[in-house]
Each structure stands twice: as C-alpha cells, then as structure tokens.
Amino acid sequence: MQTALVILAAGMGSRMKSSKPKVLHEVAGLPLVGHAMRSGAALSPARTVVVTGHGAEAVEAVVAGLDPSAVCVRQTEQLGTGHAVDQARDALDGFEGQVIVLYGDTPFISPETLARMSDSDADVTVLGFETADPEKYGRLVVEGDALMRIVEAKDASPDELEIRLCNSGVISADCATLFNLLSNVGNDNASGEYYLTDVVGLATSKGMSAKVVTCLEEETMGINSRVQLAEAEAVFQRNARVTAMTNGVTLAEPASVYFSHDTAIAADAWVGPNVVFGPGVTVDAGAEIRAFCHLEGCHVGPDAQIGPFARLRPGADLAAKARIGNFVEIKNATIAEGAKVNHLSYVGDASVGEAANIGAGTITCNYDGVMKHRTEIGARSFVGSNTLLVAPVKMGDESMTASGTVVTKDVPDGALAIGRVEAQNKPGFARKLMQILRAKKMKRDS
Ligand code: UD1
Ligand code: CA
C-alpha cells in the first residue's frame, strides 16, 4: 500500500524567541522539519505534504531544497491540528493509501516506529508513549487492545488525567477515511480548536477500529524552546557517537566529537578529541582525524591523516594516505594519493598531485578581489616553505620552488622556480648593531 506524509509545520514557536520559524532551527545541521521529512522518507512516501503557516516562505524554500517533490500548503490561521491536516485535503486529492501525520518540530521518530505504524491493520493508528510526566499531553483512552478516543489534557476529567499513555501526535489512517472523519471534527472544546485527535473517537463511534503503537518517550521529544533544542542536539549527538562506534569507528573521547546529520565514517577510522563534523563529510577506512579538526563538505580517503588543528572546507577531497597537518586549511581542492600539506598552509581552488610535498607556510593566492582562480601542483613536486602561488598558475610534475618564492608564471615539469631577494652576510654587523641598540636603551632609561 502507498503512503503519503503530512507534516505539520505551521506553528509559531513563540518560546524559541526567534525571528526564524521554529521548524527551521537545526539539530546536527539539519532543520527540524528536515528531520521529520527524513524519518518519513524511510516509508518511501508517494506524496509529502508540508503544512506551513508562520514564516511560510522561509519554510517552503527549505522544504523545496530538501525534497523538490514535496508539496507545501498554507494554513493561514492556526485553528488546531485537525484544521492543519485538513489543509492537505486538496494536495492529497486522488491519493489512495495510508496517510501518516508527523509534526515538523518532532525530529526523532524512528523509521522502525513508522514501519510498525504502517503495518497496523486498524482504521486509525496512533503513536503513543508512556511517561512519568504526562501533564500537557493528550491521553489515550484504551479498552483492552482497542483505542477508544483521545482526550486533551485541558478537556480531561481527573480520572483521565491519571492515564500515563499519551499521544505523540503521530497518527495514520486510510486517506479517504481520515478526511471523511476530519469533516466531522468540531471545535467545541477547552481550546476552541479543531483537534486532529478527535478523529479517533469519531472513528470508534462509527464502528471503526483504532489502535495504539507505542515507542520510547525519547522518540516523541518535541522542540518548543532553545533549551529543548539543546537537549535534542545532545540526544542526537549521543546516538550518533554510539552508532559510529558500533560501526567500528574509534572515538578517543566520544563526548567531544560532534557529528552532522549526514556524517559517514567507515569502520577503522580513528577520531581524536574535539573534532567537529559539519554537513557533507565522508571518511574512509583507516583514516585518522587527530584532535581539534573541523571538517565540512569534504572527503577523507583511506588511511589519510588529518590534523591536529586542521580545517577541511567544502570541496576538499583527500585521496588515500594524504596528510594534512596542523594549522592547514584546504578548500575546494583535491589532494592526490600520498601528498602532504603538513604545516601552516592554505590550499584553495587547487589540485595537488600524487606524492607532492607542500612546505610550511605555502599559500595559494586564489582570490584577486573579484574572481577565484585555480592552482595546479604536479605529481611529486616540492613546494618550498613560504611559497606564494599566485593563481591561475600551474606547477609541472617533479617541479620545485625555492623557499620564499612568489610564483606568478607556470613552472615547467622538472623545473625549479626561484624568485626572492638574495641574502647577503655583513660580517660583525650583528654584534655592532646590538651595542648601538643597548646604548640607546640605556640612555632612554637613565
Ligand atoms: C498535540 C496533541 C496532543 C499530543 C501533543 C504531542 C492535538 C489536539 N493534540 O497537542 O494530543 O499529546 O500534540 O506533542 O492534536 N500545528 C499546526 N497548525 C495548528 C496547530 C498546530 O501546524 O493549527 C502544528 C504545530 O506547529 C505543532 C503540532 O501541530 O508542530 C502540534 O501542535 P501543538 O499546538 O503543539 O499541539 P499540542 O497542544 O501540543
Ligand atoms: Ca506541542
């Protein structure tokens, strides 16, 4: 059976105290709404509908970037979760199959949980969880295996408030059934809202079946404040560290390593303390990322060594056994197998050939103030310390530069480029100069 997702993302999130819509705040570098879309994507949905409201334009732009096939519909007034889902009615016109409703501010519903929801044979299925602190949640009223109705905390009787089985907000039902039921949802309740949760009672009163699928409370964690955002980040990072280690990655000090939602690290990679992975990083087997490195949008080949204190920016692509040392920045550059950039260098918009050695303090001058230009460094070449490569420029294979050279023209294969002022020695001058300077200081201080 086909599945369609409806993701509710219209809420304002006033407790975030932000000019940015709540669902665009990020956990592990991915907006909250993206986490919900990612969970749902595990069901290979035939359609994804995101209901936007507050900050609709910004949310719609992000959703389109994440999944161009997703459809956004606007809920101009937030009249309740039932009203929000109803906005997806037209977008799901003609769809036959199951609809699963997710919240855009609830990032951790697992694909396994959604698969269990989707396997349910009931007419309406609700994702529930047990909690010690059910305060504000809707309560699930069950009789045996059957879910009878959901009562919101505000509308609940003292007896109902004792129930610890709560509504996560995730609901699934056959599409036609869901929208038929929604047509009958009213707003005669303590909040004056159209409650999505009312579809359960309406279904059972019509003789349809409703069931609860349960999950851990942690999965249903919703984000309403910056404090909860930080808690969610912590949960994500804790899980990502465990996953990495379970997959065979050594983390020397797990608590200090930060992953992105999409970090991919192969088994037998080694990661030292205080390493931060931004979005879009892949690391191959046997690579070693030493302490205090920052990586984003880059690839680290097998058995490569990075750091300590290295920065790999987007487009850095390191082949096998490449070495990037301390205080080196690599941006939009390929570093071929066995090449070394070991100390204090900037290599940007460049290619560095196989087994080339880039000396300390080398800079590719890639930017002329208006445009970026490329530098090519040939295989097995040797770049002397403190070389400036003024791009566009090319060094041939097995070429060299003398230390301190400013390279402004291409260097042929096998050639040495040298461009610097020749040093001269002045015998005895150093001692004489010191005497003069000390005498001056004495005079000044007396
Ligand atoms: C809802 C459930 C409650 C459940 C709880 C779990 C209802 C009536 N209640 O309550 O049973 O325990 O979630 O967190 O469904 N939204 C819209 N448009 C609206 C209203 C809400 O898009 O008009 C979105 C919000 O942005 C949010 C989600 O729907 O992402 C839930 O809305 P919220 O107002 O937080 O519902 P709760 O009162 O927490
Ligand atoms: Ca809520």
XYZ file of C-alpha atoms and ligand atoms in Angstrom:
486
model
C 0.000 0.000 0.000
C 1.165 3.533 -0.749
C 1.905 6.060 1.951
C 1.580 9.839 1.977
C 3.121 12.077 4.628
C 1.525 15.162 6.089
C 3.977 17.185 8.156
C 2.560 19.929 10.380
C 4.874 22.915 10.422
C 2.628 25.974 10.737
C 3.195 26.745 14.400
C 4.916 29.916 15.508
C 7.111 28.503 18.234
C 6.966 31.695 20.275
C 9.001 30.117 23.070
C 12.011 29.966 20.733
C 12.128 33.813 20.919
C 13.357 33.855 17.357
C 12.679 35.689 14.112
C 13.257 32.316 12.431
C 10.338 29.849 12.181
C 10.678 27.118 14.791
C 10.954 24.212 12.345
C 13.983 25.854 10.694
C 16.076 25.672 13.843
C 18.666 22.973 13.359
C 19.716 19.793 15.093
C 23.001 18.373 13.791
C 22.964 20.898 10.965
C 19.560 19.842 9.609
C 16.404 21.950 10.160
C 13.847 20.257 12.420
C 11.401 19.920 9.538
C 14.140 18.078 7.625
C 14.425 15.541 10.449
C 10.694 14.847 10.229
C 10.955 14.540 6.434
C 13.915 12.206 6.818
C 12.058 9.901 9.249
C 9.083 9.818 6.908
C 11.250 9.226 3.840
C 12.028 5.762 5.218
C 8.469 4.805 4.197
C 9.183 5.901 0.584
C 6.078 8.103 0.568
C 4.283 8.609 -2.729
C 3.458 12.166 -1.665
C 4.802 14.500 1.014
C 2.719 17.486 2.052
C 4.120 20.081 4.462
C 1.609 22.399 6.132
C 3.219 25.808 6.608
C 1.972 28.950 8.358
C 4.298 31.116 10.424
C 7.318 32.009 8.291
C 5.745 30.058 5.424
C 8.021 31.443 2.700
C 11.217 30.581 4.529
C 9.951 27.124 5.473
C 8.772 26.423 1.930
C 12.183 27.374 0.499
C 13.946 24.979 2.869
C 11.461 22.168 2.197
C 11.897 22.606 -1.571
C 15.668 22.424 -1.134
C 15.410 19.204 0.857
C 12.811 17.487 -1.347
C 11.749 19.225 -4.559
C 8.830 16.808 -4.896
C 7.310 17.819 -1.538
C 4.180 19.963 -1.762
C 3.671 22.830 0.686
C 0.206 24.037 1.607
C -0.503 27.049 3.775
C -2.561 27.211 6.908
C -3.086 30.946 7.240
C -4.687 30.766 10.675
C -3.648 28.158 13.228
C -7.030 26.753 14.221
C -5.767 23.414 15.511
C -4.026 20.226 14.421
C -7.194 18.856 12.750
C -7.601 22.067 10.767
C -3.899 21.890 9.850
C -4.201 18.368 8.414
C -7.353 19.422 6.575
C -5.248 21.919 4.580
C -3.640 18.902 2.870
C -7.011 17.683 1.544
C -6.596 19.105 -1.973
C -2.946 18.142 -2.250
C -3.954 14.532 -1.479
C -6.905 14.538 -3.851
C -6.972 11.234 -5.721
C -4.407 9.637 -3.444
C -5.318 6.115 -2.412
C -3.474 4.668 0.530
C -2.366 5.495 4.007
C -1.672 8.968 5.371
C 0.808 9.434 8.207
C 0.763 12.727 10.081
C 4.061 13.913 11.588
C 4.978 17.122 13.427
C 7.693 19.334 11.979
C 9.047 20.062 15.457
C 9.424 16.406 16.491
C 12.674 15.191 14.960
C 13.352 11.740 16.386
C 10.506 9.412 15.359
C 12.447 6.406 14.081
C 11.866 4.712 10.729
C 11.273 1.428 12.622
C 8.466 3.018 14.615
C 6.865 4.395 11.452
C 7.164 0.983 9.817
C 5.244 -0.526 12.767
C 2.580 2.183 12.371
C 2.321 1.451 8.706
C 1.914 -2.297 9.411
C -1.090 -1.688 11.687
C -4.359 -3.200 10.484
C -6.580 -0.729 12.360
C -8.586 2.005 10.625
C -6.848 4.638 12.718
C -3.470 4.134 14.382
C -1.949 6.463 16.963
C 1.645 6.514 18.164
C 1.617 6.554 21.947
C 4.190 6.522 24.718
C 4.243 6.030 28.450
C 5.573 8.894 30.502
C 6.039 9.636 34.169
C 5.082 13.263 33.496
C 2.037 13.246 31.200
C 0.966 16.776 32.189
C 0.184 18.550 28.916
C -0.180 15.591 26.558
C -3.350 14.160 25.124
C -4.334 10.953 26.981
C -5.081 7.711 25.157
C -8.239 6.071 26.465
C -7.980 2.336 25.767
C -10.212 -0.654 26.390
C -8.116 -3.792 26.157
C -6.248 -3.572 22.858
C -8.635 -1.042 21.421
C -8.082 2.710 21.475
C -11.438 4.361 22.152
C -10.617 8.071 21.996
C -8.029 10.708 22.797
C -8.750 13.340 25.389
C -6.682 16.518 25.545
C -5.305 17.382 28.984
C -7.331 20.587 29.074
C -10.559 18.653 28.495
C -9.776 15.611 30.636
C -11.522 14.505 33.818
C -9.401 13.932 36.954
C -9.603 10.167 36.285
C -8.452 10.608 32.697
C -5.568 12.795 33.843
C -4.260 9.740 35.750
C -3.613 7.975 32.400
C 0.075 7.743 31.547
C -0.292 6.512 27.992
C -0.021 9.665 25.909
C -0.438 10.855 22.347
C 2.791 11.590 20.456
C 0.818 13.351 17.743
C 1.693 10.841 15.023
C -1.462 9.398 13.512
C -2.060 7.202 10.495
C -5.234 6.281 8.666
C -6.512 5.495 5.207
C -6.617 8.762 3.259
C -10.336 8.802 2.399
C -11.250 7.703 5.945
C -9.088 10.424 7.517
C -10.570 13.281 5.504
C -14.134 11.981 5.988
C -13.563 11.937 9.726
C -11.916 15.383 9.674
C -15.039 16.821 8.021
C -16.879 15.963 11.222
C -14.362 17.412 13.684
C -15.704 20.456 15.514
C -14.062 22.979 17.815
C -16.324 22.706 20.845
C -13.586 22.110 23.425
C -11.485 23.892 26.037
C -9.137 25.371 23.415
C -11.728 26.185 20.761
C -9.506 24.315 18.276
C -10.156 21.667 15.648
C -8.377 18.705 17.220
C -6.864 16.061 14.967
C -7.158 13.759 17.967
C -10.963 13.827 17.703
C -10.814 11.566 14.640
C -10.199 8.619 16.977
C -13.457 8.986 18.928
C -15.361 9.696 15.703
C -13.934 6.533 14.130
C -14.791 4.234 17.051
C -18.297 5.694 17.366
C -18.816 4.673 13.734
C -17.673 1.126 14.486
C -14.198 1.535 13.028
C -11.126 0.222 14.816
C -8.369 2.284 16.404
C -5.109 1.032 17.869
C -2.033 2.323 19.647
C 1.515 1.598 18.569
C 3.981 2.571 21.287
C 7.515 3.916 21.220
C 10.031 5.323 23.698
C 9.340 8.758 25.106
C 12.700 9.984 23.733
C 11.476 9.485 20.159
C 8.475 11.723 20.670
C 10.505 14.630 22.039
C 9.151 17.881 20.575
C 11.094 21.140 20.439
C 9.450 24.258 21.837
C 12.370 26.232 23.277
C 16.098 26.760 22.887
C 16.637 24.603 25.953
C 14.756 21.724 24.336
C 16.691 22.361 21.111
C 19.949 21.910 23.009
C 18.573 18.764 24.678
C 17.626 17.394 21.259
C 21.106 18.157 19.944
C 22.566 16.263 22.903
C 20.300 13.276 22.223
C 21.249 13.294 18.550
C 24.970 13.511 19.290
C 24.837 10.773 21.914
C 23.115 8.454 19.443
C 25.442 9.405 16.569
C 28.512 8.626 18.699
C 27.134 5.248 19.699
C 26.255 4.477 16.072
C 29.749 5.448 14.875
C 31.431 3.255 17.493
C 29.021 0.396 16.849
C 30.002 0.641 13.171
C 33.696 0.257 14.027
C 34.919 3.844 14.343
C 37.218 4.623 17.282
C 36.322 7.814 19.132
C 39.104 8.620 21.564
C 36.830 10.907 23.575
C 33.267 10.469 22.282
C 31.654 13.298 24.243
C 33.798 15.904 22.482
C 33.098 14.791 18.917
C 30.222 16.495 17.072
C 28.552 14.889 14.084
C 26.309 16.239 11.371
C 23.047 14.511 10.419
C 24.789 13.046 7.355
C 28.327 12.258 8.554
C 29.509 8.960 7.046
C 32.574 7.371 8.629
C 33.882 3.960 7.656
C 34.990 1.278 10.080
C 38.544 1.527 11.394
C 38.680 5.282 11.088
C 40.091 6.954 14.206
C 38.777 10.244 15.537
C 40.573 12.163 18.270
C 39.109 14.528 20.846
C 37.345 17.787 19.924
C 36.598 17.087 16.292
C 33.605 18.761 14.620
C 31.937 17.360 11.511
C 29.805 19.835 9.566
C 27.408 18.681 6.846
C 28.537 16.541 3.925
C 31.587 14.702 5.261
C 32.653 11.192 4.275
C 35.643 9.500 5.858
C 37.099 6.248 4.538
C 38.533 3.287 6.408
C 41.771 3.713 8.316
C 41.717 7.500 8.171
C 42.954 9.304 11.261
C 41.373 12.595 12.286
C 43.506 13.977 15.087
C 42.405 16.358 17.816
C 40.773 19.748 17.134
C 39.865 19.365 13.464
C 36.884 20.991 11.754
C 35.527 19.332 8.605
C 32.623 20.152 6.301
C 31.624 19.185 2.770
C 34.742 17.099 2.282
C 36.009 13.590 1.667
C 38.880 11.948 3.543
C 40.336 8.973 1.694
C 41.521 5.677 3.159
C 44.438 5.874 5.600
C 44.682 9.651 5.226
C 45.834 11.651 8.270
C 44.351 14.969 9.276
C 45.391 17.384 11.977
C 45.760 18.094 14.766
C 44.158 21.538 14.223
C 43.264 21.178 10.541
C 40.303 22.693 8.740
C 38.782 20.966 5.716
C 36.254 23.182 3.978
C 33.717 22.312 1.261
C 35.222 20.627 -1.765
C 38.321 19.307 -0.001
C 38.890 15.851 -1.455
C 41.736 13.837 0.008
C 42.906 10.649 -1.686
C 44.402 7.655 0.090
C 47.269 8.323 2.513
C 47.158 12.081 2.038
C 48.413 14.072 5.036
C 47.099 17.380 6.223
C 48.890 18.743 9.267
C 48.462 21.421 11.889
C 47.035 24.852 11.050
C 46.293 23.916 7.465
C 43.128 24.962 5.634
C 42.013 23.113 2.494
C 39.098 24.393 0.403
C 37.768 23.146 -2.938
C 40.964 21.233 -3.636
C 41.940 17.690 -4.481
C 44.928 16.267 -2.668
C 46.146 13.195 -4.526
C 47.425 9.979 -3.011
C 50.276 10.364 -0.572
C 50.546 14.144 -0.978
C 51.494 16.113 2.162
C 50.479 19.560 3.352
C 51.856 19.368 6.821
C 52.101 22.834 8.338
C 50.508 26.289 8.317
C 49.200 26.409 4.747
C 46.176 27.497 2.757
C 45.342 25.387 -0.294
C 42.190 26.592 -2.044
C 40.791 26.054 -5.568
C 43.694 23.756 -6.300
C 44.830 20.307 -7.246
C 47.862 18.791 -5.584
C 49.402 15.851 -7.442
C 50.359 12.453 -6.130
C 53.140 12.412 -3.509
C 53.700 16.163 -3.777
C 55.109 17.876 -0.685
C 53.841 21.310 0.217
C 56.188 23.177 2.559
C 55.216 25.121 5.643
C 53.522 28.441 5.086
C 52.538 27.821 1.459
C 49.591 29.889 0.274
C 47.583 29.522 -2.916
C 46.597 33.123 -3.680
C 43.304 32.108 -5.235
C 41.354 35.348 -4.992
C 42.147 38.569 -6.825
C 39.466 40.525 -5.016
C 36.851 39.765 -7.663
C 37.364 36.259 -9.024
C 38.713 32.926 -7.825
C 41.478 31.190 -9.773
C 42.944 27.699 -9.743
C 46.370 26.415 -8.832
C 47.661 23.112 -10.140
C 50.609 21.434 -8.478
C 52.086 18.459 -10.329
C 52.835 14.997 -9.025
C 55.947 14.535 -6.881
C 56.656 18.248 -6.900
C 58.199 20.006 -3.917
C 56.937 23.399 -2.847
C 59.437 25.220 -0.641
C 58.351 26.850 2.599
C 56.595 30.186 2.419
C 55.829 29.931 -1.298
C 53.042 32.124 -2.658
C 51.340 30.610 -5.695
C 49.515 33.443 -7.447
C 46.642 31.775 -9.298
C 45.921 30.990 -12.030
C 49.186 29.131 -12.036
C 50.466 25.648 -12.707
C 53.487 23.762 -11.435
C 54.537 20.783 -13.542
C 55.330 17.287 -12.303
C 58.535 16.950 -10.276
C 58.961 20.706 -10.178
C 60.193 22.710 -7.181
C 60.041 26.156 -5.717
C 62.712 27.735 -3.572
C 61.573 28.917 -0.142
C 60.004 32.327 -0.177
C 59.266 32.318 -3.902
C 56.284 34.194 -5.294
C 55.210 32.087 -8.278
C 53.423 34.165 -10.901
C 54.112 32.113 -14.034
C 53.704 28.418 -14.806
C 56.624 26.221 -13.782
C 57.523 23.526 -16.363
C 57.917 19.850 -15.428
C 61.145 19.272 -13.554
C 61.990 22.999 -13.227
C 62.916 24.979 -10.112
C 61.210 28.323 -9.617
C 63.147 30.812 -7.540
C 62.081 34.392 -7.029
C 63.374 36.182 -3.957
C 65.917 38.794 -2.910
C 69.336 37.241 -2.487
C 70.580 37.277 1.097
C 73.928 38.927 1.930
C 76.136 38.500 5.014
C 77.626 41.605 6.703
C 80.497 40.351 8.891
C 80.404 41.583 12.523
C 77.377 43.739 11.880
C 75.054 41.892 14.262
C 77.233 42.493 17.349
C 77.773 46.116 16.386
C 74.051 46.682 15.926
C 73.317 45.171 19.341
C 75.822 47.504 21.021
C 74.230 50.531 19.393
C 70.730 49.443 20.419
C 71.704 48.665 24.034
C 73.435 52.049 24.324
C 70.279 53.768 23.064
C 68.115 51.897 25.590
C 70.437 52.791 28.485
C 70.308 56.468 27.527
C 66.499 56.371 27.317
C 66.091 54.639 30.722
C 68.635 56.822 32.609
C -0.831 17.882 20.363
C -1.937 16.836 20.509
C -1.751 16.099 21.830
C -0.366 15.468 21.880
C 0.690 16.532 21.627
C 2.046 15.883 21.483
C -3.930 17.676 19.381
C -5.229 18.333 19.543
N -3.224 17.498 20.490
O -1.042 18.835 21.375
O -2.731 15.086 21.980
O -0.152 14.839 23.120
O 0.421 17.259 20.422
O 3.050 16.858 21.403
O -3.568 17.300 18.270
N 0.063 22.877 14.346
C -0.220 23.434 13.127
N -1.372 24.154 12.978
C -2.249 24.323 14.001
C -1.955 23.741 15.254
C -0.789 23.016 15.382
O 0.550 23.303 12.179
O -3.274 24.976 13.790
C 1.315 22.112 14.498
C 2.258 22.766 15.481
O 3.144 23.639 14.807
C 2.971 21.577 16.077
C 1.938 20.470 16.031
O 0.999 20.860 15.056
O 4.080 21.171 15.312
C 1.267 20.229 17.372
O 0.581 21.392 17.758
P 0.527 21.855 19.263
O -0.287 23.088 19.318
O 1.889 21.925 19.832
O -0.302 20.674 19.914
P -0.362 20.283 21.433
O -1.297 21.188 22.109
O 0.989 20.158 21.984
Ca 3.145 20.785 21.363
